[in-house]
Structures are given as structure tokens and as C-alpha cells.
Short mmCIF file of C-alpha atoms in Angstrom, two decimals:
data_model
loop_
_atom_site.label_atom_id
_atom_site.label_comp_id
_atom_site.label_asym_id
_atom_site.label_seq_id
_atom_site.Cartn_x
_atom_site.Cartn_y
_atom_site.Cartn_z
CA MET H 188 -42.83 10.40 -52.47
CA THR H 189 -39.37 9.34 -51.40
CA GLY H 190 -37.86 10.73 -54.59
CA LEU H 191 -38.87 14.25 -53.56
CA LEU H 192 -36.86 14.11 -50.35
CA PRO H 193 -33.13 14.85 -50.39
CA ARG H 194 -30.96 11.86 -49.61
CA THR H 195 -28.83 12.29 -46.52
CA PRO H 196 -25.28 11.03 -47.07
CA ARG H 197 -23.93 8.49 -44.63
CA PRO H 198 -21.03 9.51 -42.45
CA PRO H 199 -17.73 7.90 -43.45
CA VAL H 200 -16.73 4.89 -41.41
CA GLY H 201 -13.04 4.76 -40.62
CA GLU H 202 -10.95 1.97 -39.25
CA GLY H 203 -11.85 0.73 -35.83
CA GLY H 204 -15.47 1.77 -36.05
CA ALA H 205 -15.10 5.54 -35.77
CA PRO H 206 -18.84 6.36 -35.55
CA ARG H 207 -19.35 3.95 -32.66
CA ARG H 208 -16.29 5.30 -30.92
CA ARG H 209 -17.75 8.79 -31.22
CA ARG H 210 -21.02 7.58 -29.71
CA VAL H 211 -19.04 6.08 -26.83
CA LEU H 212 -17.22 9.36 -26.29
CA ASP H 213 -20.48 11.29 -26.41
CA ALA H 214 -21.95 9.03 -23.75
CA ALA H 215 -18.96 9.60 -21.48
CA LEU H 216 -18.86 13.40 -21.87
CA PRO H 217 -21.10 16.02 -20.28
CA ALA H 218 -24.14 17.12 -22.24
CA ALA H 219 -22.55 20.48 -23.02
CA LEU H 220 -19.81 18.77 -25.06
CA ARG H 221 -22.05 16.54 -27.16
CA GLY H 222 -22.82 17.28 -30.74
CA GLY H 223 -21.44 20.04 -32.89
CA SER H 224 -18.52 20.04 -35.27
CA SER H 225 -14.84 20.18 -34.54
CA ARG H 226 -14.69 23.88 -35.46
CA ALA H 227 -15.91 26.76 -33.38
CA PRO H 228 -19.23 28.32 -34.48
CA GLY H 229 -18.87 30.92 -37.15
CA ARG H 230 -15.41 29.69 -38.12
CA GLY H 231 -14.24 28.07 -41.32
CA ARG H 232 -11.00 26.29 -42.06
CA GLY H 233 -8.03 27.82 -40.30
CA GLY H 234 -10.24 29.77 -37.90
CA VAL H 235 -11.32 32.30 -40.57
CA PRO H 236 -14.85 33.66 -39.95
CA ARG H 237 -17.44 32.54 -42.48
CA ALA H 238 -19.23 35.06 -44.58
CA GLY H 239 -22.46 36.16 -42.95
CA SER H 240 -21.67 34.44 -39.64
CA ARG H 241 -22.40 36.11 -36.32
CA PRO H 242 -19.42 37.79 -34.66
CA ASP H 243 -17.94 36.40 -31.45
CA PRO H 244 -19.54 37.80 -28.30
CA VAL H 245 -16.15 38.83 -26.95
CA GLY H 246 -13.88 41.00 -28.96
CA GLY H 247 -10.51 40.94 -27.23
CA ALA H 248 -8.29 39.83 -24.37
CA ALA H 249 -9.27 42.68 -22.02
CA PRO H 250 -13.01 41.87 -22.02
CA LEU H 251 -12.15 38.19 -21.49
CA VAL H 252 -10.06 39.00 -18.42
CA LEU H 253 -12.78 41.29 -17.09
CA THR H 254 -15.46 38.65 -17.59
CA GLY H 255 -13.41 36.02 -15.77
CA ALA H 256 -12.71 38.39 -12.88
CA VAL H 257 -16.40 39.22 -12.50
CA VAL H 258 -17.34 35.54 -12.47
CA ALA H 259 -14.77 34.78 -9.77
CA ALA H 260 -15.86 37.74 -7.65
CA GLN H 261 -19.47 36.57 -7.84
CA ALA H 262 -18.47 33.06 -6.77
CA VAL H 263 -16.43 34.28 -3.79
CA LEU H 264 -19.13 36.66 -2.57
CA LEU H 265 -21.93 34.11 -2.97
CA SER H 266 -20.18 31.36 -1.03
CA LEU H 267 -18.64 33.67 1.59
CA LEU H 268 -21.85 35.55 2.38
CA SER H 269 -23.70 32.23 2.67
CA LEU H 270 -21.58 31.58 5.78
CA VAL H 271 -20.94 35.07 7.14
CA LEU H 272 -24.57 36.23 7.12
CA PRO H 273 -25.88 33.31 9.25
CA ALA H 274 -23.03 33.88 11.72
CA MET H 275 -23.92 37.55 12.03
CA ALA H 276 -27.62 36.70 12.33
CA ALA H 277 -26.81 34.38 15.23
CA PHE H 278 -24.78 37.18 16.82
CA VAL H 279 -27.69 39.60 16.54
CA ALA H 280 -30.11 37.02 17.95
CA THR H 281 -27.89 36.41 20.99
CA SER H 282 -26.58 39.94 21.52
CA ALA H 283 -28.77 40.42 24.62
CA ASP H 284 -27.16 37.43 26.34
CA PRO H 285 -24.84 38.67 29.13
CA THR H 286 -22.33 35.93 28.28
CA ASN H 287 -21.79 37.52 24.86
CA GLU H 288 -20.74 40.86 26.32
CA GLY H 289 -17.68 42.19 24.54
CA VAL H 290 -18.23 40.09 21.42
CA GLY H 291 -18.55 42.34 18.37
CA TRP H 292 -19.96 41.76 14.93
CA GLY H 293 -16.46 41.53 13.51
CA ARG H 294 -15.79 38.40 15.52
CA ALA H 295 -19.02 36.85 14.26
CA ALA H 296 -18.02 37.63 10.68
CA GLY H 297 -14.60 36.15 11.39
CA VAL H 298 -16.21 32.85 12.38
CA GLY H 299 -17.96 32.65 9.01
CA ALA H 300 -14.77 33.61 7.17
CA ALA H 301 -12.74 31.00 9.08
CA LEU H 302 -15.29 28.34 8.16
CA TRP H 303 -15.09 29.43 4.49
CA LEU H 304 -11.30 29.21 4.56
CA LEU H 305 -11.47 25.81 6.27
CA GLY H 306 -13.53 24.62 3.31
CA HIS H 307 -10.55 25.58 1.14
CA GLY H 308 -8.10 23.62 3.30
CA VAL H 309 -6.85 26.41 5.60
CA PRO H 310 -6.64 25.14 9.23
CA ALA H 311 -8.72 26.97 11.83
CA THR H 312 -8.32 27.43 15.58
CA VAL H 313 -11.33 26.92 17.85
CA ALA H 314 -10.84 27.69 21.55
CA GLY H 315 -7.11 27.20 21.12
CA ALA H 316 -7.49 23.78 19.46
CA PRO H 317 -6.45 23.28 15.82
CA VAL H 318 -9.10 22.03 13.40
CA THR H 319 -7.84 20.60 10.11
CA LEU H 320 -10.81 18.45 9.09
CA VAL H 321 -12.13 20.09 5.91
CA PRO H 322 -15.93 20.54 5.85
CA LEU H 323 -16.60 19.11 2.41
CA GLY H 324 -20.07 20.65 2.48
CA VAL H 325 -18.48 24.11 2.46
CA THR H 326 -16.16 22.99 -0.33
CA ALA H 327 -19.15 21.78 -2.33
CA LEU H 328 -20.88 25.12 -1.71
CA ALA H 329 -17.88 27.02 -3.08
CA VAL H 330 -17.67 24.75 -6.13
CA PHE H 331 -21.39 25.21 -6.77
CA ALA H 332 -21.06 28.99 -6.49
CA GLY H 333 -18.28 28.97 -9.08
CA TRP H 334 -20.29 26.68 -11.35
CA ALA H 335 -23.43 28.82 -11.12
CA SER H 336 -21.57 32.09 -11.75
CA ALA H 337 -19.64 30.74 -14.73
CA ARG H 338 -22.70 28.98 -16.12
CA ARG H 339 -24.72 32.20 -15.97
CA SER H 340 -22.30 34.91 -17.09
CA GLY H 341 -19.00 33.29 -18.04
CA THR H 342 -17.26 33.18 -21.40
CA PRO H 343 -15.95 29.73 -22.38
CA ARG H 344 -12.42 30.80 -23.30
CA VAL H 345 -9.12 29.85 -21.72
CA PRO H 346 -8.04 33.46 -20.94
CA ALA H 347 -11.35 34.10 -19.16
CA TRP H 348 -11.01 30.93 -17.10
CA ALA H 349 -7.39 31.70 -16.17
CA ALA H 350 -8.31 35.25 -15.17
CA GLY H 351 -11.16 33.91 -13.06
CA VAL H 352 -8.87 31.48 -11.21
CA ALA H 353 -6.31 34.22 -10.56
CA THR H 354 -9.02 36.55 -9.24
CA TYR H 355 -10.44 33.81 -7.02
CA VAL H 356 -7.00 33.16 -5.52
CA ALA H 357 -6.41 36.88 -4.95
CA LEU H 358 -9.74 37.35 -3.17
CA ALA H 359 -9.14 34.23 -1.06
CA LEU H 360 -5.79 35.67 0.06
CA VAL H 361 -7.52 38.93 1.01
CA VAL H 362 -10.04 37.01 3.13
CA ALA H 363 -7.22 34.99 4.72
CA LEU H 364 -5.24 38.12 5.63
CA ALA H 365 -8.37 39.72 7.08
CA ALA H 366 -8.98 36.58 9.17
CA GLY H 367 -5.45 36.71 10.59
CA VAL H 368 -3.89 33.88 8.58
CA ARG H 369 -0.12 34.18 8.26
CA GLY H 370 2.86 32.16 7.06
CA GLY H 371 2.22 28.79 5.47
CA GLY H 372 -1.53 29.25 5.84
CA LEU H 373 -1.44 31.79 3.01
CA LEU H 374 0.16 29.26 0.67
CA THR H 375 -2.47 26.70 1.66
CA ALA H 376 -5.19 29.26 0.99
CA ALA H 377 -3.76 30.00 -2.47
CA VAL H 378 -3.52 26.33 -3.46
CA GLY H 379 -6.97 25.48 -2.09
CA ALA H 380 -8.55 28.48 -3.79
CA ALA H 381 -6.92 27.57 -7.11
CA VAL H 382 -8.27 24.02 -6.93
CA VAL H 383 -11.79 24.93 -5.76
CA GLY H 384 -12.15 28.01 -7.94
CA GLY H 385 -10.66 26.36 -11.00
CA LEU H 386 -12.89 23.32 -10.65
CA GLY H 387 -16.09 25.27 -10.08
CA THR H 388 -15.63 27.85 -12.83
CA GLY H 389 -14.27 25.24 -15.23
CA LEU H 390 -17.34 23.04 -14.84
CA GLY H 391 -19.56 26.07 -15.25
CA LEU H 392 -17.85 27.12 -18.48
CA LEU H 393 -18.17 23.60 -19.86
CA ALA H 394 -21.91 23.79 -19.18
CA ARG H 395 -22.39 26.96 -21.24
CA PRO H 396 -24.96 26.63 -24.08
CA GLU H 397 -22.57 27.65 -26.84
CA ARG H 398 -19.99 25.19 -28.08
CA SER H 399 -17.06 27.45 -28.82
CA GLY H 400 -13.77 28.25 -27.19
CA LEU H 401 -12.93 26.05 -24.21
CA PRO H 402 -15.57 23.31 -24.71
CA TRP H 403 -14.52 22.91 -28.33
CA ARG H 404 -10.86 22.53 -27.37
CA VAL H 405 -11.65 20.18 -24.51
CA ARG H 406 -13.76 18.01 -26.78
CA ALA H 407 -11.00 17.91 -29.38
CA GLY H 408 -8.48 16.93 -26.71
CA LEU H 409 -10.68 14.16 -25.31
CA ALA H 410 -11.32 12.86 -28.82
CA ARG H 411 -7.58 12.18 -29.16
CA LEU H 412 -7.66 9.76 -26.23
CA PRO H 413 -7.59 6.09 -27.18
CA GLY H 414 -11.01 4.49 -27.05
CA PRO H 415 -10.14 1.98 -24.28
CA VAL H 416 -8.75 4.76 -22.08
CA ALA H 417 -11.80 7.02 -22.52
CA VAL H 418 -14.32 4.25 -21.88
CA GLY H 419 -12.27 2.85 -19.00
CA ALA H 420 -12.14 6.28 -17.36
CA ALA H 421 -15.92 6.57 -17.63
CA ALA H 422 -16.30 3.10 -16.09
CA GLY H 423 -13.98 4.07 -13.22
CA ALA H 424 -16.06 7.16 -12.54
CA LEU H 425 -19.13 4.90 -12.55
CA VAL H 426 -17.55 2.71 -9.85
CA ALA H 427 -16.81 5.72 -7.65
CA ALA H 428 -20.31 7.14 -8.16
CA VAL H 429 -22.02 3.86 -7.24
CA LEU H 430 -19.94 3.54 -4.06
CA VAL H 431 -20.74 7.14 -3.07
CA LEU H 432 -24.43 6.44 -3.65
CA ALA H 433 -24.23 3.35 -1.44
CA ALA H 434 -22.47 5.43 1.23
CA VAL H 435 -25.25 8.04 1.08
CA VAL H 436 -27.85 5.33 1.66
CA LEU H 437 -25.83 3.98 4.59
CA THR H 438 -25.56 7.50 6.05
CA VAL H 439 -29.33 8.01 5.90
CA VAL H 440 -29.88 4.63 7.55
CA GLY H 441 -27.34 5.50 10.26
CA ILE H 442 -28.99 8.84 11.00
CA VAL H 443 -32.41 7.21 11.31
CA ALA H 444 -31.08 4.36 13.44
CA GLY H 445 -29.09 6.73 15.67
CA THR H 446 -31.90 9.19 16.33
CA ALA H 447 -32.01 8.27 20.02
CA THR H 448 -28.27 8.83 20.44
CA VAL H 449 -28.40 12.14 18.59
CA SER H 450 -31.30 13.31 20.78
CA ASP H 451 -29.39 12.40 23.94
CA VAL H 452 -26.39 14.45 22.81
CA VAL H 453 -28.58 17.45 21.96
CA ASP H 454 -30.31 17.28 25.35
CA ALA H 455 -26.97 17.08 27.13
CA LEU H 456 -25.75 20.25 25.40
CA ARG H 457 -28.78 22.26 26.69
CA MET H 458 -28.80 24.72 23.82
CA ASP H 459 -31.48 27.27 23.03
CA VAL H 460 -33.23 27.57 19.69
CA VAL H 461 -30.61 29.84 18.14
CA GLY H 462 -27.71 27.73 19.37
CA GLY H 463 -29.34 24.55 18.13
CA ALA H 464 -29.97 26.10 14.72
CA VAL H 465 -26.36 27.28 14.45
CA LEU H 466 -25.05 23.84 15.46
CA GLY H 467 -27.35 22.12 12.98
CA VAL H 468 -26.25 24.36 10.10
CA ALA H 469 -22.59 23.91 11.07
CA GLN H 470 -22.95 20.12 11.07
CA LEU H 471 -24.24 20.24 7.49
CA GLY H 472 -20.74 21.32 6.47
CA TRP H 473 -19.29 18.04 7.74
CA LEU H 474 -22.13 15.79 6.60
CA PRO H 475 -20.32 14.88 3.32
CA ASP H 476 -17.33 13.84 5.44
CA LEU H 477 -19.57 11.33 7.20
CA VAL H 478 -20.62 10.01 3.79
CA VAL H 479 -16.98 9.46 2.83
CA TRP H 480 -16.30 7.72 6.15
CA ASN H 481 -19.19 5.37 5.45
CA LEU H 482 -17.67 4.70 2.03
CA ALA H 483 -14.45 3.68 3.76
CA TRP H 484 -16.54 1.45 6.04
CA LEU H 485 -18.19 -0.24 3.06
CA ALA H 486 -14.85 -0.76 1.33
CA GLY H 487 -13.47 -2.69 4.30
CA PRO H 488 -10.57 -0.73 5.87
CA GLY H 489 -12.92 1.62 7.75
CA PHE H 490 -11.96 4.85 9.53
CA VAL H 491 -11.03 6.27 12.92
CA VAL H 492 -12.47 9.09 15.04
CA GLY H 493 -9.64 9.63 17.46
CA GLU H 494 -6.53 7.61 18.13
CA GLY H 495 -7.27 4.12 19.42
CA THR H 496 -10.67 3.79 17.75
CA ARG H 497 -11.66 1.86 14.66
CA PHE H 498 -14.93 1.72 12.79
CA ALA H 499 -14.82 -1.06 10.19
CA VAL H 500 -17.23 -3.61 8.84
CA GLY H 501 -15.03 -6.38 10.21
CA GLY H 502 -14.72 -4.98 13.74
CA THR H 503 -15.44 -1.86 15.80
CA VAL H 504 -13.36 -0.36 18.61
CA THR H 505 -15.02 2.69 20.17
CA GLY H 506 -13.76 5.28 22.60
CA PRO H 507 -14.67 8.67 24.07
CA LEU H 508 -16.07 10.94 21.35
CA PRO H 509 -16.79 14.69 21.28
CA ALA H 510 -20.32 15.78 22.16
CA VAL H 511 -21.33 16.32 18.53
CA PRO H 512 -24.79 15.06 17.53
CA LEU H 513 -23.59 14.06 14.06
CA LEU H 514 -21.25 11.46 15.56
CA GLY H 515 -24.27 9.60 16.88
CA ALA H 516 -24.86 8.32 13.33
CA LEU H 517 -21.52 6.49 13.07
CA PRO H 518 -21.79 2.84 11.98
CA THR H 519 -21.15 0.62 14.98
CA THR H 520 -22.35 -2.73 13.61
CA ASP H 521 -19.70 -5.43 14.07
CA LEU H 522 -20.14 -8.18 11.46
CA GLY H 523 -16.80 -9.92 11.98
CA ALA H 524 -15.42 -12.10 9.20
CA ARG H 525 -18.80 -12.13 7.50
CA GLY H 526 -18.59 -8.36 7.14
CA THR H 527 -15.23 -8.63 5.38
CA LEU H 528 -16.72 -11.09 2.90
CA LEU H 529 -19.70 -8.79 2.33
CA SER H 530 -17.36 -5.85 1.60
CA ALA H 531 -15.40 -7.94 -0.89
CA ALA H 532 -18.64 -9.08 -2.53
CA LEU H 533 -19.83 -5.47 -2.82
CA LEU H 534 -16.61 -4.33 -4.48
CA LEU H 535 -16.68 -7.27 -6.89
CA ALA H 536 -20.31 -6.54 -7.77
CA VAL H 537 -19.56 -2.89 -8.49
CA GLY H 538 -16.55 -3.96 -10.54
CA ALA H 539 -18.75 -6.39 -12.49
CA LEU H 540 -21.12 -3.49 -13.20
CA ALA H 541 -18.17 -1.58 -14.64
CA GLY H 542 -17.25 -4.66 -16.70
CA TRP H 543 -20.77 -4.77 -18.11
CA TYR H 544 -20.41 -1.09 -19.01
CA LEU H 545 -17.14 -1.84 -20.80
CA HIS H 546 -18.72 -4.73 -22.68
CA ARG H 547 -21.57 -2.53 -23.89
CA ARG H 548 -19.59 0.61 -24.70
CA LEU H 549 -16.13 -0.50 -25.78
CA ASP H 550 -15.40 -0.95 -29.49
CA VAL H 551 -12.76 -3.69 -29.38
CA VAL H 552 -10.24 -3.75 -32.22
CA ARG H 553 -7.60 -5.89 -30.52
CA ALA H 554 -7.88 -8.22 -27.58
CA ARG H 555 -5.57 -6.05 -25.50
CA ASP H 556 -8.05 -3.16 -25.73
CA VAL H 557 -10.16 -4.89 -23.07
CA LEU H 558 -7.14 -5.24 -20.79
CA VAL H 559 -6.32 -1.55 -21.19
CA ALA H 560 -9.91 -0.57 -20.44
CA VAL H 561 -10.09 -2.79 -17.34
CA GLY H 562 -6.79 -1.42 -16.02
CA THR H 563 -7.92 2.17 -16.62
CA THR H 564 -11.18 1.45 -14.81
CA ALA H 565 -9.37 0.18 -11.72
CA ALA H 566 -6.88 3.06 -11.72
CA VAL H 567 -9.50 5.81 -12.10
CA ALA H 568 -11.81 4.29 -9.48
CA GLY H 569 -8.97 3.91 -6.99
CA VAL H 570 -7.67 7.45 -7.53
CA LEU H 571 -11.11 9.06 -7.20
CA VAL H 572 -12.00 7.21 -4.01
CA ALA H 573 -8.54 7.78 -2.53
CA GLY H 574 -8.89 11.51 -3.22
CA LEU H 575 -12.25 11.65 -1.45
CA VAL H 576 -10.93 9.76 1.57
CA ARG H 577 -7.88 12.01 1.78
CA ALA H 578 -10.05 15.13 1.61
CA ALA H 579 -12.26 13.83 4.45
CA ALA H 580 -9.34 13.16 6.81
CA GLY H 581 -7.85 15.56 9.34
CA GLY H 582 -8.12 16.53 12.98
CA ILE H 583 -10.75 18.16 15.19
CA GLY H 584 -8.62 18.94 18.21
CA PRO H 585 -5.37 18.20 20.02
CA GLY H 586 -4.15 14.86 21.32
CA ARG H 587 -6.00 11.75 20.22
CA MET H 588 -8.58 13.74 18.22
CA ALA H 589 -5.86 14.90 15.83
CA VAL H 590 -6.46 11.71 13.81
CA VAL H 591 -9.87 11.49 12.13
CA GLY H 592 -10.87 9.81 8.88
CA GLY H 593 -9.78 6.85 6.78
CA SER H 594 -6.55 5.71 5.19
CA TRP H 595 -6.62 6.94 1.60
CA TRP H 596 -4.16 4.36 0.26
CA ALA H 597 -5.89 1.40 1.96
CA VAL H 598 -9.41 2.36 0.87
CA GLY H 599 -8.30 3.36 -2.63
CA GLY H 600 -6.32 0.14 -3.02
CA CYS H 601 -9.26 -2.04 -1.98
CA VAL H 602 -11.58 -0.26 -4.40
CA ALA H 603 -9.05 -0.51 -7.25
CA LEU H 604 -8.51 -4.23 -6.60
CA GLY H 605 -12.24 -4.95 -6.45
CA ALA H 606 -12.89 -2.98 -9.63
CA LEU H 607 -10.02 -4.74 -11.42
CA VAL H 608 -11.12 -8.27 -10.52
CA GLY H 609 -14.84 -7.66 -10.96
CA ALA H 610 -14.50 -5.91 -14.32
CA ALA H 611 -12.06 -8.54 -15.60
CA LEU H 612 -14.33 -11.43 -14.61
CA LEU H 613 -17.18 -10.02 -16.68
CA ALA H 614 -15.54 -8.08 -19.52
CA LEU H 615 -12.82 -10.54 -20.55
CA PRO H 616 -14.89 -13.73 -21.03
CA ALA H 617 -17.67 -11.78 -22.76
CA GLU H 618 -15.40 -10.52 -25.56
CA PRO H 619 -15.03 -12.90 -28.57
CA ARG H 620 -11.59 -11.57 -29.49
CA VAL H 621 -10.31 -12.28 -26.01
CA ARG H 622 -11.65 -15.83 -26.14
CA SER H 623 -10.03 -16.38 -29.55
CA ALA H 624 -6.72 -15.04 -28.29
CA VAL H 625 -6.87 -17.30 -25.23
CA ARG H 626 -7.60 -20.35 -27.39
CA ALA H 627 -4.72 -19.52 -29.73
CA VAL H 628 -2.29 -19.07 -26.86
CA SER H 629 -3.48 -22.31 -25.26
CA ALA H 630 -3.02 -24.22 -28.52
CA ARG H 631 0.51 -22.88 -29.03
CA THR H 632 1.43 -23.68 -25.45
CA ALA H 633 0.11 -27.23 -25.72
CA ALA H 634 2.00 -27.79 -28.99
CA ALA H 635 5.22 -26.51 -27.47
CA VAL H 636 4.81 -28.81 -24.48
CA ARG H 637 4.24 -31.84 -26.73
CA ASP H 638 7.30 -31.08 -28.86
CA ARG H 639 9.55 -30.77 -25.84
CA ALA H 640 8.18 -33.78 -23.95
CA PRO H 641 10.92 -36.52 -23.34
CA VAL H 642 10.44 -40.11 -24.68
CA ALA H 643 10.53 -42.77 -21.97
CA VAL H 644 13.04 -45.60 -22.86
CA ARG H 645 13.29 -48.80 -20.77
CA PRO H 646 16.92 -49.92 -20.26
CA SER H 647 17.71 -53.49 -21.37
CA THR H 648 18.71 -56.25 -18.93
CA PRO H 649 21.89 -58.39 -19.28
CA ASP H 650 19.83 -61.48 -20.15
CA GLU H 651 18.31 -59.80 -23.16
CA ASP H 652 19.96 -60.22 -26.56
CA VAL H 653 20.47 -56.69 -27.81
CA ALA H 654 21.05 -56.44 -31.54
CA PRO H 655 23.76 -54.11 -32.74
CA ARG H 656 22.67 -50.72 -34.04
CA GLY H 657 21.54 -50.91 -37.64
CA ALA H 658 21.22 -54.74 -37.66
CA ALA H 659 17.97 -56.36 -38.64
CA VAL H 660 16.35 -58.45 -35.97
CA THR H 661 15.46 -61.93 -37.32
CA GLU H 662 13.40 -64.52 -35.53
CA PRO H 663 12.37 -68.02 -36.69
CA VAL H 664 8.97 -68.07 -38.27
CA PRO H 665 6.86 -71.17 -37.55
CA VAL H 666 5.69 -73.11 -40.65
CA VAL H 667 2.33 -74.81 -40.66
CA ASP H 668 1.63 -77.58 -43.22
CA ALA H 669 -1.77 -76.83 -44.63
CA GLY H 670 -1.84 -79.79 -47.13
CA PRO H 671 -1.11 -80.03 -50.88
CA ARG H 672 -2.17 -77.10 -53.00
CA THR H 673 -1.95 -79.00 -56.40
CA GLU H 674 -2.45 -82.65 -57.67
CA ALA H 675 1.21 -82.98 -58.72
CA GLU H 676 2.39 -81.90 -55.30
CA GLY H 677 0.04 -84.44 -53.68
CA SER H 678 1.30 -87.37 -55.81
CA GLU H 679 4.87 -86.37 -55.05
CA ARG H 680 4.15 -86.51 -51.33
CA GLN H 681 2.55 -89.94 -51.67
CA ARG H 682 5.77 -91.31 -53.18
#
């Protein structure tokens, strides 16, 4: 029966365990990049189309540019209308209120546009007060819109992606000019739109079903990375993801525990149904910022909400806060020195989890591969967390409220240090090559110490008879008479 089945040839195994390294890379990459060959579909060697293969869906540079522009326009409209339409609906619902006399629909649309631009890093002005705290929820909405548009109708080619980013930036500048942004705000809008639009559309193109164009090139580029660097980067992302998950859990617990405080703030504001709904939707934009603040709280350094305040696991210093219901969920538990130890233990535990991941995934060829992977893990984890903390920092008004958020370098440094120590404590002793290298170094060091150790010589005293150098030392040897050994010798002694 088995003779009738064709025998599948085994893949060649190169030096360093190439198949296992490919499995490690596949585990660290998105699902859209797994599998497939190193050539684009329908292409032979040198990029020549195979006979009978299906033609590419896009036939030239112009359709690629057009496709990218359409994807970017869809992303901008989807995310912008998601904010402008609720603002206009609230305007219509409150148009009969005498206090809203003289407020037109254009002003309501401008509020939604200003919130959209704030999600891209452009500062806004509310009642004459500057607001620079980026609502990361709006940023996530824009990234999701770009991902969904590119995933649905994008073409995974570099020209299409570049055209999409350029179109996204151009449309963001149009929105900024319409909202009255001038000067340096336009440059901020361009940079923020390039980052948000490029990230969203890029992730969407990588998630396309076909494996040609951009995903193929990205996979080939990632395959050139050394194995320890690729696996270490995946472990660093794992550290950041676990800490974010822990911060989400802490945020939910804080909201539940602070329900009474939140209710008191809402009652003090005396808002109607429409106003309460608008405030609730607006607070969703800053909810991810609260998650990042809780991450900084878990890491140890904590965060501030206004100058002179401090919310940290080791100590809390509160002060007057704005009447915002979301701030009622801030962590106010003061654990003292015990809290600092708990934060260190958490970071070490997450680092140990990353070390376990390295031990399971890393194909070690040399002992230093583990060191490279551990260092990459710490660096990637620290950079990712520091970026999140920096994005969730800003100001929500003048004076003391101009300082809100955590210190990106302090939080990122603590996370990097915890990941480094925790991963090293688990990954290094678990690797046989590392243990062999440590034993060899210890043996060489001990031998060198023995060879260089001085010999202790006791100096002689004047009473001692010191023999000259090279002379033989002779001492009298006592003779014991043990009796005659022969009969002749005995008779001789008797005489």
C-alpha cells in the first residue's frame, strides 16, 4: 500500500538548524506572512512569469497609485465621519436649547474634526485652554480604519502603499486647514498622519490573502535577520503585550472600584441625556490613555495628573483634579515599600516568561546567541513601553494641568531592566551551551589563578645553620646493633 504513494522528499537541513529557525520565524510573524515560497505567485526565477500562470491583478504604476489613493480616502472618511457625525447629531438634539443660540452646524463639525486631528497629534484649543493629550482611542480608530480599508481593497505593493500614505497626509492637511490650523500645527498634522496612515494601511496590506508584492518582500527581509534578534524581538513584544494586558485588568478593577466617585462627578455636572452621552463617548477616546497610565503605575515610576501630584504603587500624592468622571478610576492605593517590591516582582516574572519563550523558540548555535536574544528582548520591550507612555503624555489645560502622564524614560527603563534580569535568570541557566561555556571559563580562570599564586617561604633565623646553595645537607644517622647476622660474625664478636 505504501509503495503506491509518492515519497515526499525531506527539506534540506542547513547549518544552524534552518528548518527550526524557519518555524521560529513563522511563529513570530503575522499569519499573513506564513507559508508560501520566496517568490511571488506566478513568478519563476528572475521574476519571469511562469507559463500558464494567472496574470497579476494590477497591470501598471498608475492603477497602483489609484488603488492606494482610494484606500487612504476610505480610511480618512471612515475615521473622520465616526467623530463628526456624532458631534452634529448632538448639535441637532440640542438645537432648541436657548444657550446654543448662534452655534451653527459648522462649529459642531469643527469639534469632531479637531478631535480627529488631536488623535493625530495636533494640539487643540478648548475654551481658550490648550489640549495636547492625545486621545489614543481616536488614534486606534484611525489605525483600524486604515487597516480595514487596505485589508478589503488594497493592493500589497510598495507603490500602492506609498501613494496611500501620501494621500492620507494630503487629506489630513486639508482637514487641518479647514479647522483653522496654521504654522507648526500643519507640520505636526503631516507627521502624525504619515505615522498613523502608514501604520494602518501597512498592517492592512500585510493581512491581504495573497502573498505577493509587499508581504513577500517583508518576509524575505525578516528572514535575513539573525535568529537571536528575531526571536528576541518577538519576546520583547510579548513582554509589552503582557504588561498592557495587566494594565487593562487594573483599569477594569479601578472603574468598578471607583463607581461611587464617578457617579458623584456625573451628578455634580448636572448634564442631560444628550450631554451625558456626548461626554461618555468623548471619554472613550482617552480610555486607552488611562490604561497606559496604569501600566506606568504597575511598572513602579507611576504618573502625574497635574503638577504636584503623583500616582505610584509606592506612594500617592493627590491634588485638585478636573471634574471628569474618568479620573475617578485612577489608582489611589498606597502600598509603600511593599508596593515597590511587588512591582519589581511583576517585572521579573514577565521577564522570566520571556526567558521561557526564548528557551523554547531559540535555536542556539553559540552560547552568545542567548545573550543577544536576551539583550534584544530587553531593548524591544523598553522601547515599546516607552513609546506608549510618551504617546499618553501631554496636557489638558494651562498651569499645573499642562503636565499629565508618565515619564517615558523612567517607565521604559524599569521595564527593560526587569525584562533583562528576568529573561537572563531563566534563559541562561537553562541552555546547555551556556553552562558548558561557564564551566570552561571557570576552569581556565582557576588554572590561571593557581599558576600565578605566590609560594610562601619562611625566612631563616640566625641560630639556624643554613647550608650553602647547592650543598647537600648531611646529618648523622643513628646505628642500632641488631645482633650478629652470621655464625662467623658471632664468633668474631665473642673473641
